[in-house]
GROMACS .gro file of N, CA and C in nm:
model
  231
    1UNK      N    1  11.593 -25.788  19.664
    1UNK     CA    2  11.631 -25.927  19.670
    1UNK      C    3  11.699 -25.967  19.539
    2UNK      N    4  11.786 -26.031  19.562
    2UNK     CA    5  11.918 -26.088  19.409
    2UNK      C    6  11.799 -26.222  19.358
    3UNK      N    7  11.802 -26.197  19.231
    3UNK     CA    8  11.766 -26.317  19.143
    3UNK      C    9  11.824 -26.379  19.015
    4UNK      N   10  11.874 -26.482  19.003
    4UNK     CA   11  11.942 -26.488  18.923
    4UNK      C   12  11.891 -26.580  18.793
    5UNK      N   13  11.754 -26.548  18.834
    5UNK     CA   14  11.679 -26.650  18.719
    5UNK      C   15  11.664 -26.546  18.597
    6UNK      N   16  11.718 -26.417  18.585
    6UNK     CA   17  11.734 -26.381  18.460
    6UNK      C   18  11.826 -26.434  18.344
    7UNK      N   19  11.943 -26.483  18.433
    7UNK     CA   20  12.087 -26.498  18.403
    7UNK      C   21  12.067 -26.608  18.349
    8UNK      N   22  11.963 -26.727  18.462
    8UNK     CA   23  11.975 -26.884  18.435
    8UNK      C   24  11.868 -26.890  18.286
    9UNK      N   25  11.825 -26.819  18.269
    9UNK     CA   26  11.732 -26.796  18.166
    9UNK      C   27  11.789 -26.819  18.028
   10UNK      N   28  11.946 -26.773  18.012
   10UNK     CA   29  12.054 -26.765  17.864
   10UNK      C   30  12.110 -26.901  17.866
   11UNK      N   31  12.025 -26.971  18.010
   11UNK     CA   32  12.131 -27.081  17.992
   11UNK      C   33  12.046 -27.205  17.936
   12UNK      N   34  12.094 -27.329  17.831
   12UNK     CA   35  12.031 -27.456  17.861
   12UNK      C   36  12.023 -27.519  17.926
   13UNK      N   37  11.921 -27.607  17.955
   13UNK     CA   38  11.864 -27.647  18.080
   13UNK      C   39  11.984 -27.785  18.085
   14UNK      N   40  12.044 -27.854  17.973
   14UNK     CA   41  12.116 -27.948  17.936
   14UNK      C   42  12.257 -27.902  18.014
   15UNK      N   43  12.270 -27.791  18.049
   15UNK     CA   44  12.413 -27.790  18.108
   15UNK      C   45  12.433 -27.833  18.200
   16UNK      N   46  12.579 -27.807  18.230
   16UNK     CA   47  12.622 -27.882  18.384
   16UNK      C   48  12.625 -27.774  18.482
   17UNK      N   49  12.600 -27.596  18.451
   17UNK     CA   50  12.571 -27.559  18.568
   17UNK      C   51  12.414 -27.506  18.626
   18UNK      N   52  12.332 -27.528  18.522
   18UNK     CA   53  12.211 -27.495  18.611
   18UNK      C   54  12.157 -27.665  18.671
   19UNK      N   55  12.208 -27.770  18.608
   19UNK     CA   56  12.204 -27.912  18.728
   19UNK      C   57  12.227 -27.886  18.848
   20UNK      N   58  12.410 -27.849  18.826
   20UNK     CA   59  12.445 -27.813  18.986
   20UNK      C   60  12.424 -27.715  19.072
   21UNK      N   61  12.345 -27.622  19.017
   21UNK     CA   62  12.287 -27.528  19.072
   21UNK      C   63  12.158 -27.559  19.150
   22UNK      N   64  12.106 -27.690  19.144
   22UNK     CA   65  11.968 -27.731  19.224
   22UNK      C   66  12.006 -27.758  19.313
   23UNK      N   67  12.157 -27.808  19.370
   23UNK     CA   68  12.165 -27.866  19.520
   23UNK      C   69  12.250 -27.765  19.564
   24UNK      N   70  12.318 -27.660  19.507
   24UNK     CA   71  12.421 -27.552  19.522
   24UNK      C   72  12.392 -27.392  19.562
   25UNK      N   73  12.393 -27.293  19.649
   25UNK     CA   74  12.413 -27.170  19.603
   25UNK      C   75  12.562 -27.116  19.553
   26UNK      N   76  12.494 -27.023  19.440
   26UNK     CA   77  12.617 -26.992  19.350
   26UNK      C   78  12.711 -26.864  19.459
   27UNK      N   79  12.822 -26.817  19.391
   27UNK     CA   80  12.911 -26.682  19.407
   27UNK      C   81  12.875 -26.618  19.243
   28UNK      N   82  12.807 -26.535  19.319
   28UNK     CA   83  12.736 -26.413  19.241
   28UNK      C   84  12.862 -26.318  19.206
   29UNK      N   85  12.804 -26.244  19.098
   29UNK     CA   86  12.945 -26.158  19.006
   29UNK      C   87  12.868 -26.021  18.973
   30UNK      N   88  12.934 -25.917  18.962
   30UNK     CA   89  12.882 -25.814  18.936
   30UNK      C   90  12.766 -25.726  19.010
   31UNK      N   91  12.645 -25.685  18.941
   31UNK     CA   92  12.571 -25.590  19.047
   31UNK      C   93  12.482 -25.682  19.145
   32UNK      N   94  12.448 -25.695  19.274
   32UNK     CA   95  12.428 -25.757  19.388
   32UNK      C   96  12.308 -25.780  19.323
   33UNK      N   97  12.198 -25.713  19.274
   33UNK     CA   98  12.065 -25.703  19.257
   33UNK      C   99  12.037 -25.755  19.140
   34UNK      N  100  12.165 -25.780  19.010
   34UNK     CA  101  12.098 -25.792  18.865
   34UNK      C  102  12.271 -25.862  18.850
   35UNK      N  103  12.249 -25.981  18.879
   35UNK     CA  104  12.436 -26.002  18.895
   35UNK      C  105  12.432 -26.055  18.721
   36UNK      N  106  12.572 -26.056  18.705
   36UNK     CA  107  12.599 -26.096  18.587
   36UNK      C  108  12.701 -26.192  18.534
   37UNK      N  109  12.712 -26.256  18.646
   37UNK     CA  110  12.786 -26.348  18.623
   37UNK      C  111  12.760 -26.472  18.776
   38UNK      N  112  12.810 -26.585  18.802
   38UNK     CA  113  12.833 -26.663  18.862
   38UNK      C  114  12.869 -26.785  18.855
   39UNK      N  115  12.936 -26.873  18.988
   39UNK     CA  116  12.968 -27.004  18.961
   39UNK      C  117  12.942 -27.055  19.120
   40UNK      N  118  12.949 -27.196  19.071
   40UNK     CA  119  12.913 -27.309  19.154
   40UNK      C  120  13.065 -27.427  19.175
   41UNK      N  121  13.069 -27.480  19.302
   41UNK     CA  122  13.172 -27.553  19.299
   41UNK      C  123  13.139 -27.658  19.383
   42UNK      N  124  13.197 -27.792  19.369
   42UNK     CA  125  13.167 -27.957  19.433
   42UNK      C  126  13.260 -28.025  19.433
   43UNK      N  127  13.262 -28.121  19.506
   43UNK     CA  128  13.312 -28.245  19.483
   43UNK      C  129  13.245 -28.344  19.507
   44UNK      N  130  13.317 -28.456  19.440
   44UNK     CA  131  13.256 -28.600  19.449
   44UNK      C  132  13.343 -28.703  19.518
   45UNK      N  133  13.266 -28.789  19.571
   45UNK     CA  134  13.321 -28.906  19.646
   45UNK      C  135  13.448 -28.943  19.556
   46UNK      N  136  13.432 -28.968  19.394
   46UNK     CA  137  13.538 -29.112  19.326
   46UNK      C  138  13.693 -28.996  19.348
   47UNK      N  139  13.656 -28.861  19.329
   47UNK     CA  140  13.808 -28.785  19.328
   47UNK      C  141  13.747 -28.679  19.457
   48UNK      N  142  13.763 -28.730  19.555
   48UNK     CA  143  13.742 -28.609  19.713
   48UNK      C  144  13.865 -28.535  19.645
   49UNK      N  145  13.977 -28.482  19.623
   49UNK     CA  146  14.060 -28.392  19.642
   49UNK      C  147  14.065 -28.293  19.497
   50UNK      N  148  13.963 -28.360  19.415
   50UNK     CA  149  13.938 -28.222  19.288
   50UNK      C  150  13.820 -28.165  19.306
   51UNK      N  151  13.812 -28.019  19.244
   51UNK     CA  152  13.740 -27.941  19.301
   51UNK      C  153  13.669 -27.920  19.157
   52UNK      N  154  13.524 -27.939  19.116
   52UNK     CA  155  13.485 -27.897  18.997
   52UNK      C  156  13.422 -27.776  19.028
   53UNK      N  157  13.426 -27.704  18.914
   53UNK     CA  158  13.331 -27.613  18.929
   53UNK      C  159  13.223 -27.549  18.793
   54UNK      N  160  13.151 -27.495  18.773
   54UNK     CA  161  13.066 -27.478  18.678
   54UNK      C  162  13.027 -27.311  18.659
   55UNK      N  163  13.065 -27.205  18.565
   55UNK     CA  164  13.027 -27.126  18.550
   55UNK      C  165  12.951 -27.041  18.493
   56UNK      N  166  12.908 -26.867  18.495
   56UNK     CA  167  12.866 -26.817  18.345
   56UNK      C  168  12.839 -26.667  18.355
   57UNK      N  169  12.907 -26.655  18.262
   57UNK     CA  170  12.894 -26.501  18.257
   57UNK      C  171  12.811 -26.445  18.098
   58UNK      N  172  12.715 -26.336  18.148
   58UNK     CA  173  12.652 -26.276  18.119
   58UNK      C  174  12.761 -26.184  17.943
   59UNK      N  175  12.746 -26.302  17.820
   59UNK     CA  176  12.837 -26.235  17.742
   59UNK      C  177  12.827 -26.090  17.675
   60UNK      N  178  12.682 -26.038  17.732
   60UNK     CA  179  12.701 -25.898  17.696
   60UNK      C  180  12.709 -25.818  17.816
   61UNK      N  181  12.770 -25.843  17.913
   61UNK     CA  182  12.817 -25.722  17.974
   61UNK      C  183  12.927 -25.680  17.965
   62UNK      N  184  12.897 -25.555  18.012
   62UNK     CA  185  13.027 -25.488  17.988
   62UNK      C  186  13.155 -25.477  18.082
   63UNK      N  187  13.151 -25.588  18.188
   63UNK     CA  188  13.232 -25.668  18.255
   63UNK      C  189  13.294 -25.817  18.211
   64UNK      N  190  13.241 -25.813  18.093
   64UNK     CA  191  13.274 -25.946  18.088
   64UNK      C  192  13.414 -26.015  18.117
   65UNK      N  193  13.535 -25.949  18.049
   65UNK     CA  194  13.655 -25.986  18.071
   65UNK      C  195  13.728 -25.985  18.231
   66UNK      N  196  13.658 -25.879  18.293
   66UNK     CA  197  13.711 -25.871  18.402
   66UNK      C  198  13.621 -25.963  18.553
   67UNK      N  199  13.530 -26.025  18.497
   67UNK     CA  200  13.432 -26.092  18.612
   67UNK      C  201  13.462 -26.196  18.557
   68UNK      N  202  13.542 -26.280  18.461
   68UNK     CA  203  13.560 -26.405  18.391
   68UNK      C  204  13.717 -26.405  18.467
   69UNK      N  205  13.793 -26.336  18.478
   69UNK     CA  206  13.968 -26.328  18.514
   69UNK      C  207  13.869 -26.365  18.679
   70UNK      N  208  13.813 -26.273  18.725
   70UNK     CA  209  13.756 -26.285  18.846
   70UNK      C  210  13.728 -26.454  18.947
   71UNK      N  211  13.634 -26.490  18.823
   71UNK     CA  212  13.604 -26.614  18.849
   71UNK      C  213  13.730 -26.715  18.843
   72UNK      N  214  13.799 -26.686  18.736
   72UNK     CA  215  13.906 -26.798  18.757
   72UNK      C  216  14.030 -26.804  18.904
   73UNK      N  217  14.054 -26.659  18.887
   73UNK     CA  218  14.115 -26.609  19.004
   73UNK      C  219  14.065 -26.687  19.121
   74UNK      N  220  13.913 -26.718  19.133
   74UNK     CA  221  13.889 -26.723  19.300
   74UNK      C  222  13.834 -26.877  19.335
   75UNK      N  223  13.839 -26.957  19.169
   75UNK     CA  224  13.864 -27.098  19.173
   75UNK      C  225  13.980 -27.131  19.197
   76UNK      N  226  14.077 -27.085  19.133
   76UNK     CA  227  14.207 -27.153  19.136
   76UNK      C  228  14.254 -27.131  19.305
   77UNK      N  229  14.245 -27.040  19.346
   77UNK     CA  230  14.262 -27.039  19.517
   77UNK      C  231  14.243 -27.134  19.601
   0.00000   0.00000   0.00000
């Protein structure tokens, strides 16, 4: 089973993506079981046609550059 409360663990609780992560499931990055990266995406009523999104990657892996191009890649779509 994937858990990603290792990951959410590097993160502060003050950010804006483990907030949006309480009403959200993320797109997981890297190994299925021990992922290392992910993001979350929403919108809101005041702008329906922008798309926010909130990410994070795991800065010591050794994917980092290429699961970060990843993520932007499959927001901007």
């Amino acid at each position: 089973m994937t858990t990603i409360y290792p990951l959410l663990h590097q993160l502060a609780k003050t950010r804006e993506l483990p907030q949006q992560l309480e009403h959200r499931h993320p797109t997981l990055y890297g190994d299925p079981h021990q992922p290392q990266g992910l993001v979350t995406t929403w919108t809101n009523a005041l702008h329906p046609h922008a798309l926010y999104f909130a990410g994070y990657v795991d800065p010591t892996s050794s994917n980092f550059t290429s699961i970060s191009q990843q993520i932007l890649t499959n927001v901007t779509q």
